[in-house]
Short mmCIF file of C-alpha atoms in Angstrom, two decimals:
data_model
loop_
_atom_site.label_atom_id
_atom_site.label_comp_id
_atom_site.label_asym_id
_atom_site.label_seq_id
_atom_site.Cartn_x
_atom_site.Cartn_y
_atom_site.Cartn_z
CA UNK A 1 22.75 14.03 -8.65
CA UNK A 2 21.98 15.54 -5.27
CA UNK A 3 18.68 14.67 -3.51
CA UNK A 4 16.64 17.52 -4.97
CA UNK A 5 17.95 16.90 -8.49
CA UNK A 6 17.13 13.20 -8.32
CA UNK A 7 13.66 13.79 -6.91
CA UNK A 8 13.00 16.40 -9.61
CA UNK A 9 14.05 13.96 -12.34
CA UNK A 10 11.88 11.16 -10.93
CA UNK A 11 8.78 13.33 -10.58
CA UNK A 12 9.29 14.74 -14.09
CA UNK A 13 9.24 11.18 -15.47
CA UNK A 14 5.56 10.11 -15.77
CA UNK A 15 4.98 6.63 -14.32
CA UNK A 16 1.27 5.99 -14.00
CA UNK A 17 0.78 2.42 -12.80
CA UNK A 18 1.31 0.00 -15.68
CA UNK A 19 3.44 2.47 -17.65
CA UNK A 20 6.72 2.55 -15.71
CA UNK A 21 9.23 1.60 -18.42
CA UNK A 22 10.78 5.08 -18.68
CA UNK A 23 11.28 5.53 -14.96
CA UNK A 24 12.57 1.96 -14.59
CA UNK A 25 15.14 2.68 -17.32
CA UNK A 26 16.18 5.85 -15.53
CA UNK A 27 16.51 4.22 -12.11
CA UNK A 28 18.46 1.27 -13.54
CA UNK A 29 20.83 3.65 -15.32
CA UNK A 30 21.47 5.64 -12.17
CA UNK A 31 22.23 2.55 -10.10
CA UNK A 32 24.51 1.14 -12.79
CA UNK A 33 26.43 4.42 -12.92
CA UNK A 34 27.19 3.98 -9.21
CA UNK A 35 28.58 0.48 -9.78
CA UNK A 36 25.54 -1.62 -8.87
CA UNK A 37 24.88 -4.87 -10.69
CA UNK A 38 21.30 -4.16 -11.71
CA UNK A 39 18.64 -6.76 -12.50
CA UNK A 40 15.37 -6.18 -14.30
CA UNK A 41 12.09 -8.07 -14.48
CA UNK A 42 9.47 -6.17 -16.42
CA UNK A 43 9.50 -2.69 -14.90
CA UNK A 44 10.91 -3.91 -11.57
CA UNK A 45 14.51 -2.92 -10.84
CA UNK A 46 16.65 -4.47 -8.12
CA UNK A 47 20.24 -4.85 -6.99
CA UNK A 48 22.15 -5.92 -3.87
CA UNK A 49 24.69 -4.03 -1.79
CA UNK A 50 26.87 -5.69 0.83
CA UNK A 51 26.86 -9.26 2.06
CA UNK A 52 26.07 -11.15 5.20
CA UNK A 53 24.00 -13.80 6.90
CA UNK A 54 20.87 -11.64 6.84
CA UNK A 55 19.05 -10.32 3.76
CA UNK A 56 17.16 -7.05 4.17
CA UNK A 57 14.73 -5.92 1.48
CA UNK A 58 14.64 -2.15 0.92
CA UNK A 59 11.61 -1.51 -1.26
CA UNK A 60 9.41 1.26 -2.61
CA UNK A 61 7.31 1.68 -5.74
CA UNK A 62 7.95 3.61 -8.94
CA UNK A 63 4.36 3.99 -10.09
CA UNK A 64 1.71 6.59 -9.35
CA UNK A 65 -2.05 6.80 -9.58
CA UNK A 66 -3.57 8.71 -12.49
CA UNK A 67 -3.77 12.47 -11.90
CA UNK A 68 -7.06 13.60 -10.40
CA UNK A 69 -8.89 16.87 -11.03
CA UNK A 70 -7.95 20.05 -9.19
CA UNK A 71 -4.24 20.40 -9.93
CA UNK A 72 -3.02 24.00 -10.12
CA UNK A 73 0.28 22.89 -11.69
CA UNK A 74 0.89 20.33 -14.43
CA UNK A 75 0.90 17.03 -12.46
CA UNK A 76 3.58 15.42 -14.66
CA UNK A 77 5.94 18.36 -14.23
CA UNK A 78 8.20 18.86 -11.23
CA UNK A 79 7.54 22.40 -9.99
CA UNK A 80 9.58 23.84 -7.14
CA UNK A 81 8.03 26.65 -5.10
CA UNK A 82 10.52 27.82 -2.51
CA UNK A 83 11.55 24.58 -0.76
CA UNK A 84 8.57 22.50 -1.85
CA UNK A 85 8.31 20.26 -4.91
CA UNK A 86 4.85 19.79 -6.45
CA UNK A 87 4.15 16.96 -8.85
CA UNK A 88 2.41 13.59 -9.17
CA UNK A 89 4.25 11.03 -7.05
CA UNK A 90 6.41 13.53 -5.16
CA UNK A 91 4.92 12.30 -1.89
CA UNK A 92 3.72 8.81 -2.91
CA UNK A 93 6.31 7.50 -3.20
CA UNK A 94 9.13 9.11 -5.20
CA UNK A 95 10.48 10.81 -2.10
CA UNK A 96 10.99 7.34 -0.63
CA UNK A 97 12.52 6.08 -3.88
CA UNK A 98 14.93 9.03 -3.98
CA UNK A 99 16.04 8.56 -0.38
CA UNK A 100 16.47 4.81 -0.84
CA UNK A 101 18.45 5.18 -4.06
CA UNK A 102 20.83 7.70 -2.55
CA UNK A 103 21.21 5.50 0.53
CA UNK A 104 22.24 2.69 -1.82
CA UNK A 105 24.70 5.02 -3.53
CA UNK A 106 26.25 5.90 -0.18
CA UNK A 107 26.63 2.22 0.70
CA UNK A 108 28.20 1.49 -2.69
CA UNK A 109 30.74 4.29 -2.37
CA UNK A 110 31.42 4.26 1.38
CA UNK A 111 30.93 0.58 2.16
CA UNK A 112 27.88 -1.23 3.47
CA UNK A 113 27.27 -2.20 7.10
CA UNK A 114 28.60 -5.64 7.99
CA UNK A 115 26.53 -8.77 8.27
CA UNK A 116 23.64 -7.75 6.01
CA UNK A 117 22.94 -8.06 2.30
CA UNK A 118 20.76 -5.08 1.34
CA UNK A 119 18.38 -5.96 -1.49
CA UNK A 120 17.14 -2.72 -3.04
CA UNK A 121 14.00 -3.28 -5.11
CA UNK A 122 12.15 -0.41 -6.84
CA UNK A 123 9.00 -1.98 -8.16
CA UNK A 124 6.01 -1.41 -10.43
CA UNK A 125 2.22 -1.51 -10.25
CA UNK A 126 1.86 -1.07 -6.50
CA UNK A 127 -1.10 1.24 -7.01
CA UNK A 128 -3.00 -1.32 -9.07
CA UNK A 129 -1.90 -4.52 -7.33
CA UNK A 130 -0.40 -5.89 -10.54
CA UNK A 131 2.95 -7.33 -11.60
CA UNK A 132 5.14 -5.65 -9.02
CA UNK A 133 6.76 -6.85 -5.83
CA UNK A 134 4.55 -9.92 -5.33
CA UNK A 135 5.60 -11.82 -8.47
CA UNK A 136 9.22 -10.66 -7.98
CA UNK A 137 9.66 -12.21 -4.54
CA UNK A 138 10.50 -15.71 -5.77
CA UNK A 139 13.27 -14.22 -7.89
CA UNK A 140 14.68 -12.18 -5.01
CA UNK A 141 15.10 -15.26 -2.83
CA UNK A 142 14.79 -15.65 0.95
CA UNK A 143 14.43 -12.45 2.98
CA UNK A 144 14.91 -11.95 6.72
CA UNK A 145 13.24 -8.54 7.00
CA UNK A 146 11.93 -5.70 4.86
CA UNK A 147 11.62 -1.93 4.80
CA UNK A 148 8.62 -0.76 2.76
CA UNK A 149 8.95 2.85 1.65
CA UNK A 150 5.69 4.76 1.97
CA UNK A 151 4.99 8.28 3.26
CA UNK A 152 4.58 7.90 7.04
CA UNK A 153 6.19 11.16 8.22
CA UNK A 154 9.15 8.92 9.17
CA UNK A 155 7.06 7.25 11.87
CA UNK A 156 7.84 3.51 11.95
CA UNK A 157 4.67 1.64 11.04
CA UNK A 158 4.57 -1.91 12.39
CA UNK A 159 0.90 -2.72 11.75
CA UNK A 160 -1.03 -2.33 8.52
CA UNK A 161 -4.67 -2.95 7.73
CA UNK A 162 -5.69 -5.55 5.20
CA UNK A 163 -8.64 -5.36 2.83
CA UNK A 164 -11.46 -7.90 2.63
CA UNK A 165 -14.10 -7.32 -0.05
CA UNK A 166 -17.34 -9.27 0.18
CA UNK A 167 -20.06 -9.53 -2.47
CA UNK A 168 -23.44 -10.05 -0.85
CA UNK A 169 -26.45 -11.30 -2.86
CA UNK A 170 -29.97 -11.00 -1.51
CA UNK A 171 -32.36 -13.40 -3.24
CA UNK A 172 -36.11 -12.80 -3.53
CA UNK A 173 -39.05 -13.68 -5.75
CA UNK A 174 -40.05 -11.63 -8.76
CA UNK A 175 -43.60 -10.56 -9.52
CA UNK A 176 -45.84 -7.67 -10.57
CA UNK A 177 -45.80 -4.82 -8.06
CA UNK A 178 -49.60 -4.51 -8.29
CA UNK A 179 -49.94 -8.01 -6.84
CA UNK A 180 -47.14 -7.81 -4.27
CA UNK A 181 -49.43 -7.98 -1.21
CA UNK A 182 -51.94 -10.46 -2.61
CA UNK A 183 -49.66 -13.04 -4.21
CA UNK A 184 -47.24 -13.80 -1.39
CA UNK A 185 -44.74 -11.20 -2.56
CA UNK A 186 -44.23 -9.30 0.69
CA UNK A 187 -41.03 -8.12 2.32
CA UNK A 188 -39.48 -11.61 2.26
CA UNK A 189 -39.83 -11.73 -1.52
CA UNK A 190 -38.42 -8.26 -2.13
CA UNK A 191 -34.65 -8.70 -2.50
CA UNK A 192 -33.98 -4.98 -2.04
CA UNK A 193 -35.77 -4.97 1.31
CA UNK A 194 -33.80 -8.04 2.35
CA UNK A 195 -30.58 -6.32 1.33
CA UNK A 196 -31.60 -3.22 3.25
CA UNK A 197 -31.98 -5.24 6.43
CA UNK A 198 -28.57 -6.78 5.86
CA UNK A 199 -26.96 -3.41 5.16
CA UNK A 200 -28.23 -2.26 8.56
CA UNK A 201 -26.82 -5.44 10.08
CA UNK A 202 -23.43 -4.78 8.46
CA UNK A 203 -23.28 -1.33 10.05
CA UNK A 204 -23.80 -2.94 13.47
CA UNK A 205 -20.99 -5.51 13.12
CA UNK A 206 -18.13 -5.10 15.60
CA UNK A 207 -14.67 -6.65 15.68
CA UNK A 208 -11.93 -6.65 18.37
CA UNK A 209 -9.88 -3.46 18.48
CA UNK A 210 -6.15 -3.50 17.62
CA UNK A 211 -3.66 -1.70 19.84
CA UNK A 212 -2.21 0.43 17.00
CA UNK A 213 -5.05 0.44 14.48
CA UNK A 214 -8.19 0.55 16.59
CA UNK A 215 -11.48 -1.00 15.44
CA UNK A 216 -12.24 -2.56 12.10
CA UNK A 217 -15.57 -1.36 10.69
CA UNK A 218 -17.33 -2.81 7.68
CA UNK A 219 -18.57 -0.35 5.06
CA UNK A 220 -21.15 -0.97 2.33
CA UNK A 221 -19.74 0.69 -0.78
CA UNK A 222 -21.95 -0.34 -3.72
CA UNK A 223 -25.58 -1.46 -4.11
CA UNK A 224 -27.42 -2.63 -7.24
CA UNK A 225 -30.77 -4.34 -7.68
CA UNK A 226 -34.09 -4.44 -9.47
CA UNK A 227 -34.94 -4.90 -13.15
CA UNK A 228 -37.92 -2.56 -13.59
CA UNK A 229 -39.89 0.02 -11.61
CA UNK A 230 -43.04 -2.12 -11.72
CA UNK A 231 -41.45 -5.44 -10.82
CA UNK A 232 -40.71 -6.89 -7.36
CA UNK A 233 -36.91 -7.38 -7.38
CA UNK A 234 -35.71 -10.95 -7.05
CA UNK A 235 -32.03 -10.04 -6.66
CA UNK A 236 -30.01 -7.27 -5.03
CA UNK A 237 -26.25 -7.15 -4.65
CA UNK A 238 -24.09 -5.02 -2.39
CA UNK A 239 -20.38 -4.91 -1.65
CA UNK A 240 -18.83 -4.76 1.81
CA UNK A 241 -15.32 -3.33 2.28
CA UNK A 242 -13.70 -4.32 5.57
CA UNK A 243 -10.23 -3.01 6.42
CA UNK A 244 -8.96 -5.79 8.63
CA UNK A 245 -6.35 -5.74 11.40
CA UNK A 246 -3.60 -8.24 12.31
CA UNK A 247 -5.14 -11.26 13.97
CA UNK A 248 -8.28 -11.19 11.80
CA UNK A 249 -8.45 -14.26 9.57
CA UNK A 250 -10.15 -13.32 6.31
CA UNK A 251 -11.81 -16.70 5.78
CA UNK A 252 -13.19 -16.76 9.33
CA UNK A 253 -14.41 -13.16 9.12
CA UNK A 254 -16.22 -13.89 5.84
CA UNK A 255 -17.84 -16.93 7.45
CA UNK A 256 -18.96 -14.87 10.46
CA UNK A 257 -20.41 -12.12 8.28
CA UNK A 258 -22.27 -14.72 6.25
CA UNK A 259 -23.78 -16.17 9.41
CA UNK A 260 -25.01 -12.72 10.46
CA UNK A 261 -26.81 -11.90 7.19
CA UNK A 262 -29.79 -13.21 5.26
CA UNK A 263 -27.93 -12.61 2.00
CA UNK A 264 -25.49 -14.99 0.36
CA UNK A 265 -21.92 -13.82 1.08
CA UNK A 266 -19.08 -14.47 -1.40
CA UNK A 267 -15.45 -13.41 -0.99
CA UNK A 268 -14.67 -10.99 -3.82
CA UNK A 269 -11.05 -10.24 -2.78
CA UNK A 270 -9.00 -11.33 0.21
CA UNK A 271 -5.40 -11.08 -0.99
CA UNK A 272 -4.52 -7.85 0.83
CA UNK A 273 -3.79 -9.42 4.20
CA UNK A 274 -3.35 -7.41 7.42
CA UNK A 275 0.23 -7.26 8.65
CA UNK A 276 2.04 -6.77 11.94
CA UNK A 277 5.63 -7.02 13.17
CA UNK A 278 6.62 -7.79 16.74
CA UNK A 279 8.06 -4.86 18.67
CA UNK A 280 11.02 -6.99 19.75
CA UNK A 281 12.20 -7.67 16.19
CA UNK A 282 15.69 -6.23 15.45
CA UNK A 283 14.37 -4.18 12.53
CA UNK A 284 11.68 -2.60 14.71
CA UNK A 285 14.21 -1.79 17.41
CA UNK A 286 16.48 -0.20 14.80
CA UNK A 287 13.61 1.78 13.29
CA UNK A 288 12.48 3.12 16.66
CA UNK A 289 16.03 4.16 17.47
CA UNK A 290 16.50 5.80 14.05
CA UNK A 291 13.20 7.68 14.33
CA UNK A 292 13.50 8.63 17.99
CA UNK A 293 9.84 7.71 18.52
CA UNK A 294 7.55 4.74 18.96
CA UNK A 295 5.65 2.74 16.39
CA UNK A 296 2.32 3.52 14.73
CA UNK A 297 -0.29 1.70 12.66
CA UNK A 298 -1.29 2.40 9.07
CA UNK A 299 -4.80 2.26 7.62
CA UNK A 300 -3.59 2.13 4.02
CA UNK A 301 -2.46 -0.99 2.20
CA UNK A 302 0.90 -1.38 0.46
CA UNK A 303 3.14 -4.04 -1.04
CA UNK A 304 3.79 -5.22 2.51
CA UNK A 305 0.59 -7.22 2.05
CA UNK A 306 2.43 -9.57 -0.35
CA UNK A 307 5.50 -10.24 1.83
CA UNK A 308 4.08 -13.28 3.55
CA UNK A 309 5.71 -13.87 6.94
CA UNK A 310 8.67 -11.55 6.32
CA UNK A 311 8.87 -9.07 9.25
CA UNK A 312 8.60 -5.53 7.92
CA UNK A 313 8.46 -1.88 8.86
CA UNK A 314 6.64 0.60 6.61
CA UNK A 315 8.29 4.00 6.84
CA UNK A 316 9.33 6.92 4.69
CA UNK A 317 9.33 10.70 4.14
CA UNK A 318 6.12 12.54 3.32
CA UNK A 319 2.58 12.51 4.70
CA UNK A 320 0.09 9.77 3.82
CA UNK A 321 -2.75 12.33 3.83
CA UNK A 322 -1.28 14.02 0.72
CA UNK A 323 -1.35 10.83 -1.32
CA UNK A 324 -3.76 10.54 -4.27
CA UNK A 325 -4.70 14.22 -4.00
CA UNK A 326 -4.25 17.22 -6.27
CA UNK A 327 -1.14 19.34 -5.71
CA UNK A 328 0.78 16.50 -4.11
CA UNK A 329 4.10 17.72 -2.73
CA UNK A 330 7.23 16.96 -0.73
CA UNK A 331 9.50 19.46 0.98
CA UNK A 332 13.26 19.59 0.69
CA UNK A 333 13.56 19.17 4.46
CA UNK A 334 11.39 16.02 4.38
CA UNK A 335 13.51 14.53 1.61
CA UNK A 336 16.79 15.22 3.39
CA UNK A 337 15.39 13.86 6.66
CA UNK A 338 14.29 10.71 4.83
CA UNK A 339 17.76 10.11 3.43
CA UNK A 340 19.37 10.57 6.84
CA UNK A 341 16.75 8.29 8.42
CA UNK A 342 17.27 5.39 6.02
CA UNK A 343 21.03 5.56 6.53
CA UNK A 344 20.58 5.44 10.31
CA UNK A 345 18.11 2.60 9.98
CA UNK A 346 20.34 0.40 7.83
CA UNK A 347 23.34 0.91 10.09
CA UNK A 348 21.17 0.37 13.15
CA UNK A 349 19.76 -2.89 11.78
CA UNK A 350 23.29 -4.14 11.10
CA UNK A 351 24.21 -3.37 14.71
CA UNK A 352 21.13 -5.19 15.98
CA UNK A 353 22.04 -8.23 13.85
CA UNK A 354 25.61 -8.19 15.18
CA UNK A 355 24.32 -8.19 18.77
CA UNK A 356 22.27 -11.27 17.97
#
């Protein structure tokens, strides 16, 4: 299959997160037909090409979000209009998957760059944070660096925000509203008023700016409280979503937020850690050379969050602003540019490794 045929086939294979068996079967079959020794764990597919002292992970995800409202074409159909393919996952991230697969095919047929084992892993459940790349890592073995395929307009991303979710509980004292000002049930007893003060305090929190990502700002995203319209509320909960930057320790940030609020603060989720890769790393140097431009930061999370200390670059064809929207698309030119870019990047990384 040529690039457009493979992308068409991938987009036409529904793969909403958690239901990737069909697309995993298809991808495994393609790689096997090219001579790869394919491995499978659940709906994760991986294989290695080449050998060497360094192991480079080449990863993107097979799954998509559920289709939203507003599509003017059938989201699970691949519809070409001139040189643009519309369909769920075309941009996020089946364009990356297509370009990576065909890069692997080229290495299998033409020979891989020396000194590097390329571990291609096309994984599941990235969109839902489930049984995808994270649980697979122990099976893949030690890795020296990683390429994470996401739509970045082929701009090398070397910093990615994390996600810290905090559940905040304001405690008060319940009582009849009619007696609120005569029975010691003033503003200190009203949990909703206490939460309101804390919500204002959250909006005023400031954190050090990151060179590529800028400031981290906390956002209150959900509020719930009160049992009845005639009862002083003794409890009010609200959630804080903070997209963290490299250098921000989640435990320390949660502690600092707790010290700034009247409410009790509990960590709801902290597993999406912020990530950053040093500009001097060989993979970054190779990515900058392959792209012909400098590095950028990314506000969205990805499976990079689960790679631990493995240096990584997030990069791929497509535009992040199209992701999770109706009428998602990728152009033929973007796809072809992505394939050429990944080939340059893999060869460039091998050259950087050889130079030591």
